[in-house]
XYZ file of C-alpha atoms in Angstrom:
709
model
C 153.694 207.386 126.308
C 156.649 207.574 123.937
C 155.182 206.479 120.629
C 158.542 205.663 119.162
C 159.623 202.201 120.215
C 162.448 200.120 118.909
C 161.271 197.599 116.353
C 161.226 194.022 117.527
C 164.633 192.422 117.056
C 165.005 190.324 113.951
C 165.005 186.611 114.687
C 166.957 184.513 112.245
C 164.747 181.675 111.082
C 165.906 178.735 109.009
C 163.505 178.175 106.150
C 163.125 174.431 105.630
C 162.929 173.203 102.054
C 159.998 171.002 102.971
C 157.962 174.107 103.773
C 158.186 175.367 100.202
C 155.847 172.661 99.000
C 152.967 174.384 100.751
C 153.276 177.555 98.660
C 152.959 178.453 94.972
C 155.924 177.579 92.806
C 158.106 180.403 91.548
C 160.991 182.554 92.622
C 160.670 182.346 96.388
C 163.198 183.641 98.906
C 163.399 183.211 102.663
C 162.996 186.165 105.033
C 163.471 186.918 108.700
C 160.602 186.147 111.051
C 158.101 188.983 111.390
C 157.133 189.315 115.054
C 153.869 191.020 115.991
C 153.863 192.149 119.633
C 150.360 192.981 120.860
C 151.664 194.379 124.145
C 153.448 197.373 122.537
C 150.868 199.931 121.441
C 151.217 203.133 119.439
C 148.536 205.472 118.053
C 144.789 204.911 117.848
C 143.475 204.836 114.287
C 140.691 207.258 113.287
C 140.344 205.934 109.749
C 141.038 206.273 106.023
C 139.233 208.342 103.430
C 139.295 211.153 100.875
C 137.710 214.450 99.863
C 134.448 215.089 98.046
C 134.736 218.470 96.295
C 131.849 219.081 93.860
C 132.831 222.742 93.499
C 136.035 221.680 91.732
C 135.051 218.362 90.120
C 131.832 219.803 88.724
C 129.494 217.175 90.154
C 128.705 215.434 93.419
C 129.050 211.715 94.013
C 125.992 209.638 93.193
C 124.186 207.545 95.785
C 125.736 204.376 94.351
C 129.213 205.922 94.430
C 128.732 206.966 98.044
C 127.800 203.396 98.929
C 130.883 202.094 97.123
C 133.063 204.567 99.011
C 131.670 204.259 102.536
C 130.162 200.787 102.540
C 132.288 197.859 103.642
C 130.782 194.957 101.784
C 132.043 193.228 98.650
C 133.400 195.656 96.041
C 133.279 198.554 98.514
C 136.161 200.648 99.853
C 135.231 200.781 103.538
C 136.254 204.452 103.898
C 135.696 205.913 107.360
C 136.857 209.530 106.847
C 135.369 212.249 104.609
C 136.906 215.664 104.023
C 134.680 218.490 102.783
C 135.348 221.971 101.390
C 134.362 225.099 103.347
C 132.992 227.308 100.620
C 133.800 230.991 101.325
C 130.236 231.771 100.228
C 127.889 230.478 102.954
C 125.012 230.342 100.461
C 126.865 227.445 98.789
C 127.388 225.350 101.908
C 124.524 223.057 100.958
C 126.685 221.583 98.186
C 128.720 219.702 100.790
C 125.684 218.216 102.528
C 124.439 215.163 100.529
C 127.648 213.137 100.626
C 128.504 214.333 104.138
C 125.063 213.282 105.389
C 125.447 209.870 103.778
C 128.930 209.355 105.231
C 127.747 210.418 108.696
C 124.927 207.877 108.599
C 127.511 205.227 107.701
C 129.509 206.172 110.800
C 132.338 208.003 109.001
C 134.258 210.907 110.550
C 133.646 214.160 108.620
C 136.014 217.131 108.807
C 136.308 220.379 106.844
C 139.031 222.549 105.292
C 138.798 226.189 104.119
C 140.789 227.443 101.153
C 139.965 231.140 101.583
C 137.849 233.472 103.728
C 134.703 235.231 102.538
C 135.570 237.796 99.855
C 134.709 240.748 102.075
C 137.309 239.671 104.647
C 140.276 239.074 102.312
C 142.886 241.371 100.859
C 145.493 240.935 98.160
C 149.235 241.256 98.423
C 150.037 239.488 101.660
C 153.578 239.009 102.889
C 154.065 236.365 100.201
C 152.233 238.278 97.490
C 149.147 236.050 97.808
C 145.553 236.395 98.950
C 145.696 237.358 102.599
C 143.522 237.751 105.702
C 144.326 240.903 107.695
C 144.504 240.512 111.459
C 141.655 242.975 111.849
C 139.352 240.316 110.373
C 140.537 237.366 112.478
C 137.471 237.539 114.705
C 135.078 237.585 111.746
C 136.936 234.661 110.169
C 136.665 232.644 113.385
C 132.921 233.300 113.347
C 132.759 232.137 109.709
C 134.412 228.814 110.600
C 132.211 228.406 113.657
C 129.087 229.069 111.578
C 130.049 226.312 109.141
C 130.294 223.805 111.987
C 126.905 224.900 113.290
C 125.356 224.650 109.820
C 126.612 221.111 109.315
C 125.395 219.956 112.724
C 122.005 221.551 112.169
C 121.749 219.469 108.998
C 122.626 216.109 110.499
C 126.425 216.100 110.081
C 128.343 215.947 113.351
C 131.403 217.728 111.993
C 134.470 216.382 113.805
C 136.799 219.314 113.124
C 137.583 222.290 110.908
C 141.097 223.419 110.026
C 142.503 226.946 110.049
C 143.626 226.841 106.427
C 144.389 224.466 103.576
C 148.077 224.662 102.584
C 148.885 228.183 103.785
C 152.535 227.596 102.817
C 151.632 226.859 99.169
C 148.791 229.349 98.615
C 149.068 229.402 94.845
C 145.386 230.196 94.365
C 144.194 230.638 97.950
C 145.047 232.373 101.215
C 148.609 232.709 102.425
C 149.399 232.684 106.153
C 152.794 232.845 107.799
C 153.526 230.480 110.686
C 153.394 233.431 113.101
C 149.969 234.439 111.790
C 148.387 230.997 112.165
C 149.805 230.684 115.682
C 148.441 234.114 116.584
C 144.996 233.266 115.173
C 144.766 229.951 117.052
C 146.023 231.432 120.330
C 143.751 234.464 120.377
C 140.700 233.450 118.350
C 140.677 229.660 118.338
C 138.529 229.471 121.466
C 135.726 231.267 119.565
C 135.249 228.153 117.419
C 132.918 226.123 119.635
C 130.724 224.248 117.161
C 133.466 221.729 116.378
C 137.116 220.938 117.084
C 139.825 223.170 115.666
C 142.518 221.571 113.511
C 145.874 223.228 112.863
C 146.666 224.654 109.424
C 147.304 221.839 106.948
C 150.801 222.400 105.548
C 151.466 221.557 101.923
C 154.501 219.524 102.889
C 155.535 217.785 106.128
C 159.054 219.040 105.694
C 161.757 219.907 108.212
C 161.863 223.527 109.303
C 163.463 225.665 106.619
C 163.305 222.933 103.978
C 160.081 223.892 102.210
C 160.864 225.166 98.728
C 157.335 226.547 98.429
C 157.284 228.912 101.410
C 160.938 229.896 101.563
C 161.433 228.046 104.823
C 158.368 229.388 106.652
C 156.135 226.370 106.339
C 156.037 222.629 106.844
C 156.719 221.492 110.393
C 157.411 225.072 111.488
C 153.610 225.578 111.716
C 153.394 222.851 114.329
C 156.525 223.741 116.265
C 155.242 227.269 116.844
C 151.886 225.962 118.058
C 153.649 223.549 120.418
C 155.710 226.399 121.834
C 152.718 228.673 122.441
C 150.674 227.513 125.433
C 147.468 229.330 124.376
C 147.704 228.125 120.783
C 148.377 224.553 121.883
C 145.401 224.601 124.254
C 143.078 225.842 121.468
C 144.363 223.410 118.822
C 142.571 220.067 119.186
C 144.452 218.087 116.533
C 147.086 218.510 113.851
C 146.713 218.059 110.096
C 149.343 217.962 107.356
C 149.720 217.095 103.678
C 152.359 214.779 102.296
C 153.167 216.283 98.897
C 156.873 215.852 98.217
C 157.357 214.459 101.722
C 160.141 211.940 102.057
C 159.771 208.963 104.411
C 162.636 210.295 106.566
C 160.728 213.567 107.131
C 157.603 211.894 108.489
C 158.958 211.321 111.974
C 158.235 214.248 114.327
C 158.702 213.078 117.958
C 157.730 216.413 119.553
C 154.344 216.318 117.835
C 153.843 212.575 118.247
C 154.362 212.848 121.999
C 152.176 215.923 122.593
C 149.048 213.888 123.379
C 147.000 215.043 120.367
C 146.268 213.188 117.139
C 148.090 213.872 113.863
C 146.203 213.376 110.582
C 147.525 213.142 107.049
C 144.724 215.116 105.385
C 145.671 215.240 101.688
C 147.936 213.608 99.126
C 147.959 211.664 95.903
C 150.838 209.384 94.965
C 152.739 208.989 92.796
C 151.109 211.497 90.414
C 147.877 213.029 89.121
C 148.307 211.918 85.535
C 145.009 211.516 83.687
C 143.645 207.961 83.771
C 146.520 206.743 85.965
C 144.331 205.237 88.700
C 144.698 201.686 87.381
C 148.404 201.758 86.565
C 150.042 198.761 88.245
C 152.411 198.147 90.020
C 152.591 201.924 90.324
C 149.468 201.794 92.545
C 151.423 199.935 95.260
C 152.930 203.292 96.164
C 149.564 204.178 97.704
C 149.904 201.315 100.202
C 153.540 202.197 100.844
C 152.669 205.839 101.538
C 149.947 204.777 103.971
C 152.408 202.433 105.669
C 154.946 205.230 106.112
C 152.285 207.579 107.479
C 151.172 205.007 110.054
C 154.563 203.592 111.082
C 156.981 206.495 110.648
C 154.603 209.424 111.173
C 152.274 207.818 113.744
C 149.305 209.324 111.891
C 145.819 208.520 113.171
C 144.052 209.257 109.871
C 145.024 209.090 106.207
C 143.000 211.108 103.698
C 143.452 210.896 99.924
C 142.699 213.761 97.571
C 139.665 213.154 95.320
C 137.728 209.991 96.094
C 136.413 209.916 92.506
C 138.797 211.055 89.767
C 140.681 209.570 86.855
C 143.670 209.225 89.196
C 141.641 208.637 92.375
C 140.372 205.808 94.524
C 137.436 205.454 92.167
C 137.439 206.306 88.483
C 134.858 208.719 87.064
C 132.469 205.833 86.336
C 132.375 204.944 90.031
C 134.482 201.787 89.813
C 137.190 201.090 92.374
C 140.642 201.615 90.887
C 143.882 199.782 91.597
C 144.874 202.761 93.752
C 141.582 202.343 95.596
C 142.155 198.640 96.171
C 145.626 199.401 97.553
C 144.026 201.769 100.091
C 141.244 199.264 100.798
C 143.874 196.791 102.030
C 143.913 199.131 105.049
C 140.528 200.870 105.097
C 138.379 197.723 104.982
C 140.163 195.912 107.802
C 141.906 198.506 109.994
C 138.872 200.162 111.509
C 138.305 203.263 113.674
C 139.406 202.609 117.239
C 142.012 200.017 116.278
C 145.447 200.573 117.776
C 148.694 200.155 115.876
C 150.941 197.631 117.585
C 154.572 196.683 117.205
C 155.744 194.620 114.245
C 159.043 193.791 112.578
C 158.690 196.460 109.929
C 161.084 195.212 107.235
C 161.632 191.445 107.560
C 163.031 191.331 103.995
C 164.162 193.667 101.239
C 161.244 195.625 99.771
C 158.819 194.136 102.316
C 156.994 196.468 104.737
C 154.739 195.256 107.555
C 152.454 197.041 110.012
C 149.985 195.575 112.492
C 146.872 196.739 114.336
C 144.835 195.435 117.256
C 141.050 195.711 117.093
C 140.238 194.074 120.415
C 141.624 191.252 122.492
C 140.555 188.751 119.856
C 141.713 190.264 116.547
C 144.946 191.447 114.959
C 145.203 192.853 111.429
C 148.539 192.616 109.611
C 149.251 194.473 106.355
C 152.289 193.295 104.383
C 153.549 195.062 101.244
C 155.982 193.367 98.893
C 157.039 196.005 96.365
C 159.900 193.874 95.067
C 160.091 191.710 91.956
C 160.538 188.485 93.949
C 158.035 186.526 95.983
C 158.668 185.672 99.619
C 157.460 182.946 101.939
C 157.159 184.968 105.123
C 156.791 183.690 108.684
C 154.611 185.756 111.049
C 154.468 185.216 114.818
C 151.964 186.896 117.118
C 153.604 187.476 120.490
C 150.876 187.595 123.122
C 149.154 185.512 125.746
C 146.847 184.211 123.044
C 146.891 181.622 120.319
C 145.649 181.864 116.740
C 142.293 180.274 115.972
C 141.675 181.565 112.427
C 143.376 183.545 109.633
C 141.762 185.058 106.553
C 143.912 186.743 103.892
C 142.932 189.489 101.434
C 145.353 190.304 98.616
C 145.762 192.799 95.791
C 148.256 192.074 93.001
C 148.432 192.586 89.259
C 145.714 189.942 88.823
C 143.854 190.196 92.177
C 141.672 192.794 93.892
C 141.087 192.116 97.618
C 141.132 188.382 96.765
C 140.097 186.385 99.822
C 141.718 183.178 101.023
C 140.039 181.735 104.109
C 141.435 179.578 106.876
C 145.174 179.834 106.306
C 147.220 177.172 108.093
C 148.829 178.106 111.402
C 150.550 176.543 114.404
C 149.804 177.958 117.849
C 150.712 181.642 117.368
C 152.690 181.426 114.111
C 151.969 181.064 110.407
C 153.670 181.196 107.024
C 152.267 183.039 104.027
C 153.367 183.699 100.488
C 153.917 187.377 99.624
C 153.926 187.423 95.806
C 155.998 189.976 93.971
C 154.397 193.430 93.766
C 151.461 192.670 96.039
C 149.723 193.871 99.182
C 148.346 191.299 101.647
C 146.110 191.862 104.661
C 145.830 189.097 107.262
C 142.888 189.205 109.664
C 144.003 187.031 112.565
C 141.533 185.816 115.179
C 143.001 185.029 118.590
C 141.814 183.144 121.633
C 143.311 182.966 125.090
C 145.878 180.231 125.481
C 144.794 177.589 127.949
C 146.807 177.938 131.135
C 148.098 174.576 132.290
C 148.563 173.837 136.002
C 152.076 173.135 137.274
C 153.249 169.867 138.817
C 151.454 170.762 142.052
C 148.173 171.406 140.274
C 148.566 175.182 140.769
C 147.331 177.655 138.140
C 148.955 180.438 140.106
C 151.135 180.530 143.208
C 151.836 184.036 144.513
C 154.522 184.019 147.194
C 155.136 187.814 147.023
C 158.879 187.398 146.990
C 159.752 190.658 145.211
C 156.585 190.529 143.090
C 152.976 191.652 143.658
C 151.721 189.191 140.997
C 149.118 191.724 139.773
C 147.449 192.045 143.177
C 146.125 195.552 143.733
C 143.915 197.511 146.084
C 140.232 196.594 146.199
C 138.167 199.728 146.701
C 139.952 202.423 148.668
C 143.134 200.627 149.716
C 146.754 200.178 148.715
C 149.046 197.166 148.538
C 152.767 197.099 149.203
C 155.375 194.357 149.451
C 156.542 194.043 153.035
C 159.016 191.830 154.860
C 157.442 192.473 158.247
C 155.573 189.230 158.921
C 155.568 186.777 156.026
C 153.908 183.382 156.413
C 156.641 181.850 154.255
C 159.810 183.215 152.705
C 160.915 186.784 153.271
C 157.965 188.925 152.132
C 154.195 189.252 152.317
C 151.727 191.702 150.763
C 150.672 194.535 153.083
C 147.135 195.890 152.616
C 146.815 199.413 154.006
C 144.962 202.757 153.834
C 141.573 201.038 153.977
C 138.463 203.156 154.527
C 135.891 200.316 154.656
C 135.957 196.735 155.852
C 135.373 195.454 152.312
C 138.447 197.324 151.076
C 141.329 194.904 150.711
C 143.538 193.257 148.101
C 142.296 191.834 144.779
C 143.559 189.784 141.860
C 141.929 189.270 138.452
C 141.782 185.582 137.565
C 143.423 184.553 134.309
C 141.979 182.537 131.433
C 142.555 179.249 133.261
C 139.479 179.959 135.370
C 136.303 179.153 133.468
C 132.700 179.798 134.468
C 130.832 176.739 135.693
C 133.960 174.822 136.734
C 135.342 174.119 140.215
C 138.729 175.171 141.579
C 140.690 175.112 144.807
C 141.614 178.465 146.345
C 143.778 179.317 149.341
C 145.141 182.556 150.771
C 146.888 183.014 154.120
C 146.053 186.218 156.024
C 147.220 187.932 159.204
C 146.627 191.179 161.098
C 148.585 192.821 163.911
C 146.367 195.657 165.158
C 142.927 195.958 166.716
C 140.799 193.349 168.482
C 142.091 189.976 169.621
C 140.181 188.236 166.825
C 138.996 189.329 163.391
C 136.734 187.628 160.897
C 138.322 187.525 157.414
C 136.980 186.346 154.083
C 138.047 185.442 150.553
C 135.360 186.702 148.160
C 134.644 186.464 144.436
C 133.491 189.463 142.401
C 132.187 188.793 138.874
C 129.863 189.972 136.119
C 126.806 187.816 135.507
C 125.086 187.107 132.186
C 122.951 190.248 132.556
C 126.015 192.422 132.929
C 125.451 193.029 136.643
C 128.240 192.911 139.232
C 127.765 190.052 141.708
C 129.628 188.619 144.697
C 130.074 185.158 146.176
C 131.913 184.034 149.319
C 134.716 181.555 148.630
C 136.010 181.011 152.177
C 136.090 182.620 155.601
C 137.741 182.112 158.978
C 138.373 183.803 162.329
C 141.923 185.120 162.619
C 143.715 185.534 165.944
C 145.814 188.699 166.120
C 149.437 188.043 165.270
C 148.746 184.651 163.701
C 148.133 183.628 160.093
C 144.821 182.025 159.215
C 144.042 180.072 156.031
C 141.106 181.085 153.832
C 140.607 177.984 151.723
C 138.004 176.147 149.686
C 139.040 173.045 147.759
C 135.943 172.917 145.547
C 134.600 176.354 144.759
C 132.515 176.582 141.589
C 132.744 179.740 139.508
C 129.167 180.844 138.694
C 127.656 179.699 135.411
C 127.590 182.464 132.796
C 129.961 184.629 134.817
C 132.989 186.536 133.539
C 135.577 189.085 134.688
C 136.345 187.035 137.805
C 138.199 188.830 140.620
C 139.085 187.388 144.010
C 139.662 189.668 146.976
C 140.396 189.540 150.709
C 138.294 191.576 153.152
C 137.459 191.727 156.841
C 134.111 191.488 158.573
C 134.679 194.821 160.287
C 137.277 197.501 160.873
C 139.835 199.135 158.614
C 143.131 198.025 160.166
C 146.036 196.913 157.997
C 146.465 193.232 157.244
C 148.872 190.975 155.370
C 148.392 188.146 152.882
C 150.828 185.479 151.699
C 150.864 182.227 149.710
C 147.883 182.990 147.445
C 147.126 179.918 145.322
C 144.554 178.901 142.711
C 144.603 175.221 141.799
C 142.824 172.271 140.273
C 139.579 171.391 142.060
C 140.107 169.102 145.047
C 143.715 170.177 145.596
C 144.448 170.261 149.330
C 146.708 173.233 149.981
C 148.696 173.246 153.213
C 148.200 176.284 155.420
C 148.711 177.416 159.000
C 147.115 175.348 161.749
C 144.053 176.999 163.347
C 144.887 179.041 166.465
C 142.349 179.290 169.301
C 142.283 181.461 172.418
C 141.490 179.920 175.802
C 140.430 181.385 179.164
C 140.996 179.429 182.382
C 138.124 179.700 184.931
C 136.629 177.571 187.711
C 133.368 176.264 186.273
C 130.744 173.643 186.660
C 129.675 172.168 183.332
C 126.331 170.556 182.703
C 124.653 169.472 179.535
C 121.236 170.850 178.851
C 118.797 171.118 176.007
C 117.527 174.324 174.471
C 114.174 174.239 172.694
C 113.967 176.556 169.697
C 110.558 177.382 168.277
C 110.479 178.266 164.598
C 107.385 179.794 163.048
C 106.912 179.341 159.277
C 104.884 182.122 157.629
C 102.446 180.848 154.989
C 98.972 181.453 153.599
C 97.564 178.342 155.256
C 97.525 177.161 158.837
C 100.662 175.175 159.546
C 101.548 173.624 162.898
C 104.484 175.239 164.617
C 107.617 173.118 164.244
C 109.706 172.658 167.310
C 113.362 171.830 166.748
C 115.431 170.525 169.596
C 119.091 171.379 169.250
C 121.596 170.019 171.808
C 124.071 172.644 172.905
C 126.651 172.966 175.654
C 125.996 175.481 178.377
C 128.936 176.592 180.476
C 128.083 177.796 183.982
C 131.005 179.837 185.332
C 131.362 181.346 188.756
C 128.427 183.114 190.369
C 129.729 186.524 189.322
C 129.522 185.686 185.545
C 126.395 185.579 183.365
C 125.424 182.297 181.694
C 126.268 182.293 177.956
C 124.390 179.862 175.708
C 125.664 179.274 172.152
C 122.958 178.152 169.729
C 124.301 176.573 166.574
C 122.999 178.450 163.547
C 122.011 181.574 165.480
C 124.163 183.841 163.280
C 122.319 187.041 164.225
C 122.580 186.301 167.995
C 118.917 186.872 168.782
C 118.651 183.690 170.897
C 116.706 181.566 168.430
C 117.409 179.687 165.191
C 114.900 180.656 162.524
C 114.457 181.718 158.924
C 116.087 185.080 159.658
C 119.366 183.273 160.322
C 119.106 181.413 157.012
C 118.452 184.658 155.157
C 121.373 186.376 156.868
C 123.803 183.528 156.136
C 122.660 183.332 152.528
C 123.161 187.075 152.087
C 126.569 186.844 153.725
C 127.649 184.000 151.427
C 126.744 186.160 148.408
C 128.743 189.036 149.915
C 125.898 191.531 150.146
C 127.149 194.688 151.874
C 124.437 194.736 154.553
C 125.076 191.140 155.656
C 126.916 190.863 158.981
C 127.353 187.663 160.988
C 127.446 188.652 164.646
C 128.354 185.084 165.593
C 130.712 183.363 163.152
C 131.161 180.268 165.326
C 127.430 179.667 165.209
C 127.601 179.738 161.392
C 130.223 176.963 161.253
C 127.746 174.141 161.723
C 130.046 171.322 160.592
C 133.022 172.624 162.627
C 135.504 172.675 159.723
C 136.583 176.290 160.321
C 135.047 177.262 156.958
C 131.690 178.928 156.435
C 130.169 177.932 153.121
C 127.118 176.454 151.412
C 127.454 173.218 153.414
C 126.753 175.138 156.615
C 123.740 176.783 154.984
C 122.431 173.369 153.964
C 122.853 172.030 157.523
C 121.012 175.044 158.912
C 118.070 174.410 156.610
C 117.932 170.733 157.671
C 117.913 171.696 161.349
C 114.834 173.842 160.802
C 112.808 171.117 159.120
C 113.648 168.245 161.474
């Protein structure tokens, strides 16, 4: 899928003066409507986090600091990504374990980055005059990286990935690699790293090719372009990582990488500086939120990883308290969670305002709005979807607030207004519910006439559907069901939110077939998931179709099972795999009588003598006590044709055609009504006890009464 979509068009919205009274007084300006479109999806989010590097900071995080970082309660950051250092000395690997083990238990994604190879593998004076790894040691280096992944997993850390090299294009104090060298290593040795996924080298700067001032043009995006253009390297590279130092917003877009099918992570940065004790400088800290926004929206990054989690300029200060920079990241990390998908939003509805949006599931949307300007805005947000808003909670960081919560913001249907104070970051957690679908003037919730539209009907099982103008019931087209391999294969439609468990509805579908036997038994069936999570079936309607003629499958009062969900209706046949057609599929308010084709019967003219007789059916009831045998007398019509024809006696209720009406017929009809695959009615006419051309629970009830008369 092309991840780059055009932003939703700006919709000019008049801001009524009366609305201003609902918001704080001050310098407030109107802005364009911000439209959130849940149907346009971009990248999946892996999470937000930072590095723990005790080798460089001098001490590991404490247990309390780990909880603050990776917990998601009050006064916690909600981080879901941890980066660790691959020490070149394997005897020191244990230093990375305590925090990594804690983060793993909290469900965070842990990945690793090497700065240099073991000392015995390195050489000095590489092509850039830096520490260098000769090609003769590529195999040993691959084994070193693989061993680190194994070590972490053996100690309870399911390491997600390990990169080839941290900042090979900077390499001031660590290993230098050219872009050709990293591509060669990944292509020819990357498959030897099996203990975890292999990440690309992490460039110092996500700069256009030739623009990196550090590596004289041989760095930045050139690392990734060469991997993309090398089939073996691309196959061995599981994901891409980059750093954002000195990276302009305009550089962050990289369509070739974004469309390659693999995730891109921003794996290290600090903004705007690393000045001592700068972590709480405000509004400077807003630049953290802005940088995250640009990474998500412009760069389509799936993860965003800060430099030190705990530092005087970090997400937490050295005393373990969350900083203003940390709170600006927490506006994302606490509410945009792993597995969420970024969705379309009007990115800049006003000057200095930046908006991104994310979908957690069908019932939640998270919106992050940054106002870096000196003026406050009353902003309108609209969620474009088939849902309506049921609740909004806001969390805001400003000069005087840290993740300040305001519950139950006002809304109307799928729209709301909110104040965006000057120099603030606001996160809106929006809960959605399906909009009630109202029936039309005919009482129809849906009416599928198949005139140029399949209306979301699709093959059920092994079958295909196709619009066809061959034999419509009405209009110019019908839906052809073909390529069936079983009788239960047919056409299906998922019911929308108008159809609620435990309530009754009227259903009708017209069906026809042109090939095969002179008659065919057809059925409209419900598939659903019950409260235990099991897939169940229930017969809605059935009828005998005459070849070349439409038949109506209708039930004016069918009740959707209590506790059911994921309702799907489908059309099937009793036997055979011939093609068939459907037309005029309708779901309506209970009791709605839907007009359909008149029943068609076949007749045979013979010279006969007709007499009325009585057939005695003996039914034996099995029980643990002695019960008298019940004899039920059922009047039937016996037709005596010419002497050369056998006498055929139809017994009402004898659905298995064994010559008697008994409990076996009840069991078979009950199984058939619940659409069990082994249930076959050999005599459909016998099942239609009330002669209404529909086989349903009423016929089953009549059959039971006949047996106890």
